[in-house]
Amino acid sequence: MLVLLAAAAPAAALDVFTLWRQPEVPLRLEEGAWVDYRTQVMTGGRRRHGLTRLACLGRDGQDENASWILEILPLAERDDGSLVPVKEDAVRLEVAPALAERAGSLLDNVRRARQWRGGKPTDLSLEQLRENPLLAASLEDEFVADSVETKHPTTRVVGGHELLCDQLVLTAEDTDTSDLPAGRVIQTTVREISAAVHADVPFLGLVYVAERVRSSSRLDPPSDRFRDPPPQSRVEIMELVGFGDDAKPVLTGSD
């Protein structure tokens, strides 16, 4: 019983697609658009860092049903601070145009996915996409805020660009239950996302995003034999470090 209580996990991780369903956040796909993000994850007293690029290479045809081509690339930071894409574990996606209309789920919109390992591309099934560390959070996370609060605009500087950003605070609460022989485990997760958004930034306009996740579990009815596990918390930060409109393909040999 105690193991099951302690196994309750916080919500999916923050990434560039987390807020794609929110109408307050601009969504646009344009050929050549790219964004670079630095991420930090703080949980359980540990801190992890990452760098990721999302690039749009346009569409694979001229008709209105042609797929959008996206590359999701890990980045390496050189000694001089410059960022370079890394092919290993990078993924190329072909997604339906319905993505730009916020229709369906992200996973439903993926028509083809290829991952690079050892310099060679391999097709990924939908099940493999669900298990992919780089993509699982992006494709499975269906965050929709219960409440949206608008804050005063703030100015942020990214790569020499001074951006006057709209600020939003979005909150969502979710409750899950699991039936056990002695009762039910009730898990409550609260996600609060603070976002600075600017329409000139590709994809979702995200300049700075901080997410705080608090997750707690309890046994119903209470038990004298087992204590409720301590609440879990996670803080994630995603900061834009570069963007532009001149993206070039990195993952070759994809056809």
Coordinates of C-alpha atoms in Angstrom, one line a residue:
M1 CA 0.0 0.0 0.0
L2 CA 2.7 2.5 1.0
V3 CA 4.5 1.8 -2.3
L4 CA 1.4 2.6 -4.3
L5 CA 0.8 5.9 -2.4
A6 CA 4.4 7.0 -2.9
A7 CA 4.3 6.2 -6.6
A8 CA 1.9 9.0 -7.4
A9 CA 3.7 11.3 -9.9
P10 CA 3.4 15.0 -10.8
A11 CA 2.1 16.1 -14.1
A12 CA 3.9 16.0 -17.4
A13 CA 6.9 18.2 -18.0
L14 CA 6.9 21.7 -19.3
D15 CA 7.9 22.3 -22.9
V16 CA 7.3 24.5 -25.9
F17 CA 4.0 22.8 -26.8
T18 CA 2.5 22.8 -23.3
L19 CA 0.3 25.9 -23.9
W20 CA -0.7 25.1 -27.5
R21 CA -4.4 24.8 -26.6
Q22 CA -4.6 28.1 -24.8
P23 CA -6.4 30.7 -27.0
E24 CA -4.6 33.5 -25.1
V25 CA -1.3 32.3 -26.5
P26 CA -0.5 33.0 -30.2
L27 CA 0.1 30.0 -32.4
R28 CA 1.7 30.2 -35.8
L29 CA 3.8 28.0 -38.0
E30 CA 6.0 29.6 -40.6
E31 CA 8.7 28.2 -42.9
G32 CA 12.1 29.0 -41.5
A33 CA 11.0 29.8 -38.0
W34 CA 13.2 28.5 -35.1
V35 CA 13.4 29.0 -31.3
D36 CA 16.1 27.9 -28.8
Y37 CA 15.2 27.4 -25.2
R38 CA 17.2 26.8 -22.1
T39 CA 15.4 24.7 -19.5
Q40 CA 15.9 24.1 -15.8
V41 CA 14.0 21.4 -13.8
M42 CA 14.2 21.5 -9.9
T43 CA 12.6 18.6 -8.1
G44 CA 13.6 16.5 -5.1
G45 CA 16.5 18.8 -4.3
R46 CA 18.0 18.2 -7.7
R47 CA 18.5 20.5 -10.6
R48 CA 18.8 19.5 -14.3
H49 CA 19.5 21.7 -17.3
G50 CA 18.8 21.3 -21.0
L51 CA 18.9 23.2 -24.3
T52 CA 16.5 22.4 -27.2
R53 CA 15.8 23.9 -30.6
L54 CA 12.4 23.7 -32.4
A55 CA 12.5 24.5 -36.1
C56 CA 9.9 24.6 -38.8
L57 CA 11.1 23.7 -42.3
G58 CA 7.9 24.5 -44.1
R59 CA 5.5 22.0 -45.7
D60 CA 6.1 19.0 -47.9
G61 CA 3.8 20.1 -50.7
Q62 CA 1.6 22.9 -52.1
D63 CA -1.9 21.6 -51.3
E64 CA -3.7 22.6 -48.2
N65 CA -3.4 19.1 -46.7
A66 CA 0.4 19.1 -46.9
S67 CA 2.3 18.3 -43.7
W68 CA 4.4 20.7 -41.7
I69 CA 7.9 19.6 -41.2
L70 CA 9.4 20.1 -37.7
E71 CA 12.8 19.3 -36.3
I72 CA 13.3 19.0 -32.5
L73 CA 17.0 19.1 -31.7
P74 CA 19.1 18.9 -28.6
L75 CA 21.7 21.7 -28.4
A76 CA 25.3 21.7 -27.2
E77 CA 26.9 24.9 -25.8
R78 CA 30.4 25.7 -26.9
D79 CA 33.0 27.4 -24.7
D80 CA 32.3 30.8 -26.4
G81 CA 28.6 30.4 -25.5
S82 CA 27.4 29.6 -29.0
L83 CA 24.8 26.8 -29.5
V84 CA 25.1 24.0 -32.0
P85 CA 22.5 21.4 -32.9
V86 CA 23.2 17.7 -32.0
K87 CA 21.8 15.0 -34.3
E88 CA 21.9 12.2 -31.8
D89 CA 18.4 11.7 -30.4
A90 CA 17.0 14.5 -32.6
V91 CA 13.6 14.0 -34.1
R92 CA 11.9 15.1 -37.4
L93 CA 8.1 15.2 -37.4
E94 CA 5.6 15.5 -40.2
V95 CA 2.4 16.9 -38.7
A96 CA -1.0 17.6 -40.1
P97 CA -2.0 21.2 -40.9
A98 CA -4.8 20.8 -38.2
L99 CA -2.0 21.5 -35.7
A100 CA -2.1 25.2 -36.5
E101 CA -5.9 25.2 -35.9
R102 CA -5.4 23.6 -32.4
A103 CA -7.5 20.6 -33.6
G104 CA -7.3 17.1 -32.1
S105 CA -4.3 16.2 -29.9
L106 CA -0.7 16.6 -30.7
L107 CA -0.2 12.9 -31.1
D108 CA -3.2 12.6 -33.4
N109 CA -1.6 15.2 -35.7
V110 CA 1.7 13.4 -36.1
R111 CA 1.8 11.7 -39.5
R112 CA 5.4 10.5 -39.4
A113 CA 8.3 10.6 -37.0
R114 CA 12.0 9.8 -37.4
Q115 CA 14.7 9.7 -34.8
W116 CA 18.4 9.9 -35.4
R117 CA 20.6 7.4 -33.6
G118 CA 24.2 6.7 -34.5
G119 CA 23.9 9.0 -37.4
K120 CA 21.0 7.0 -39.0
P121 CA 17.2 7.8 -39.0
T122 CA 14.7 5.3 -37.7
D123 CA 10.9 5.5 -38.1
L124 CA 9.0 5.7 -34.8
S125 CA 5.6 4.2 -34.2
L126 CA 3.0 6.1 -32.2
E127 CA 3.7 3.8 -29.2
Q128 CA 7.4 4.6 -29.4
L129 CA 6.6 8.3 -29.6
R130 CA 4.7 8.0 -26.3
E131 CA 7.8 6.5 -24.7
N132 CA 10.3 8.9 -26.3
P133 CA 12.1 11.1 -23.7
L134 CA 12.4 14.1 -26.0
L135 CA 8.8 14.0 -27.2
A136 CA 6.6 12.2 -24.6
A137 CA 5.8 15.4 -22.7
S138 CA 5.1 17.4 -25.9
L139 CA 2.7 14.9 -27.3
E140 CA 0.8 13.6 -24.3
D141 CA 0.4 16.9 -22.3
E142 CA -3.0 18.3 -22.8
F143 CA -2.8 21.3 -20.4
V144 CA -5.9 23.4 -20.4
A145 CA -6.1 26.1 -17.7
D146 CA -9.1 26.4 -15.3
S147 CA -8.3 30.0 -14.8
V148 CA -6.2 32.7 -16.6
E149 CA -5.0 35.9 -15.0
T150 CA -3.4 38.8 -17.0
K151 CA -0.5 40.6 -15.4
H152 CA 1.2 43.9 -16.3
P153 CA 3.5 43.7 -19.4
T154 CA 7.2 43.2 -18.9
T155 CA 10.2 43.8 -21.0
R156 CA 12.7 41.1 -21.8
V157 CA 15.8 41.1 -23.9
V158 CA 16.7 38.1 -26.1
G159 CA 19.6 38.1 -28.5
G160 CA 19.6 41.9 -28.8
H161 CA 15.8 42.1 -29.3
E162 CA 13.9 44.1 -26.7
L163 CA 10.5 42.5 -26.3
L164 CA 7.5 44.0 -24.4
C165 CA 5.8 40.8 -23.4
D166 CA 2.2 40.1 -22.2
Q167 CA 2.2 38.2 -18.9
L168 CA -0.2 35.4 -18.1
V169 CA -0.7 33.2 -15.1
L170 CA -2.6 30.0 -15.9
T171 CA -3.7 27.5 -13.3
A172 CA -5.1 24.0 -13.6
E173 CA -6.1 21.4 -11.0
D174 CA -6.5 17.7 -11.6
T175 CA -7.7 14.9 -9.4
D176 CA -7.0 11.2 -10.0
T177 CA -8.2 8.2 -8.0
S178 CA -7.0 4.6 -7.8
D179 CA -9.0 1.9 -6.2
L180 CA -7.2 -0.3 -3.7
P181 CA -8.5 -3.2 -1.5
A182 CA -8.4 -0.9 1.6
G183 CA -9.9 2.1 -0.1
R184 CA -8.9 4.7 -2.7
V185 CA -5.8 6.8 -3.3
I186 CA -6.8 10.3 -4.2
Q187 CA -4.1 12.4 -5.9
T188 CA -4.5 16.1 -6.5
T189 CA -2.1 18.0 -8.8
V190 CA -2.1 21.8 -9.1
R191 CA -0.1 23.3 -12.0
E192 CA 0.6 27.1 -12.1
I193 CA 2.3 28.4 -15.2
S194 CA 3.5 32.0 -15.5
A195 CA 4.3 33.0 -19.1
A196 CA 5.8 36.0 -20.8
V197 CA 4.6 36.0 -24.4
H198 CA 5.4 38.1 -27.5
A199 CA 3.8 37.7 -30.9
D200 CA 7.1 38.1 -32.8
V201 CA 8.4 34.9 -31.3
P202 CA 7.6 31.8 -33.5
F203 CA 5.4 29.0 -32.5
L204 CA 3.7 30.0 -29.2
G205 CA 5.4 33.3 -28.6
L206 CA 7.0 32.0 -25.4
V207 CA 9.8 34.2 -24.1
Y208 CA 9.9 33.0 -20.5
V209 CA 7.8 30.3 -18.8
A210 CA 7.9 29.1 -15.1
E211 CA 5.8 26.2 -14.0
R212 CA 5.2 25.2 -10.4
V213 CA 3.6 21.8 -9.9
R214 CA 2.3 20.6 -6.5
S215 CA 1.1 17.0 -6.1
S216 CA -0.4 15.4 -2.9
S217 CA -2.0 12.0 -2.2
R218 CA -4.2 10.7 0.5
L219 CA -5.9 7.4 1.3
D220 CA -9.7 7.5 1.6
P221 CA -10.8 6.4 4.1
P222 CA -7.8 7.3 6.2
S223 CA -5.7 4.4 7.6
D224 CA -4.0 4.1 11.0
R225 CA -1.4 1.8 9.5
F226 CA -0.2 4.0 6.7
R227 CA 0.7 7.6 6.5
D228 CA 0.0 9.8 3.5
P229 CA 3.2 10.4 1.5
P230 CA 4.7 13.9 1.7
P231 CA 3.6 16.3 -1.1
Q232 CA 5.7 16.4 -4.2
S233 CA 6.7 19.6 -5.9
R234 CA 8.6 20.5 -9.1
V235 CA 9.7 23.8 -10.6
E236 CA 10.5 24.2 -14.2
I237 CA 11.8 27.2 -16.1
M238 CA 12.0 27.6 -19.9
E239 CA 13.8 30.7 -21.2
L240 CA 14.1 31.8 -24.8
V241 CA 17.7 32.3 -25.7
G242 CA 17.4 32.8 -29.5
F243 CA 14.9 32.9 -32.3
G244 CA 14.8 33.6 -36.1
D245 CA 13.3 33.0 -39.5
D246 CA 16.2 31.3 -41.3
A247 CA 16.0 27.7 -40.2
K248 CA 17.8 25.2 -42.4
P249 CA 17.5 21.4 -42.3
V250 CA 19.9 19.6 -39.9
L251 CA 18.5 16.1 -40.2
T252 CA 19.5 14.9 -43.6
G253 CA 18.6 11.5 -45.2
S254 CA 15.1 11.7 -43.9
D255 CA 13.3 10.5 -47.1

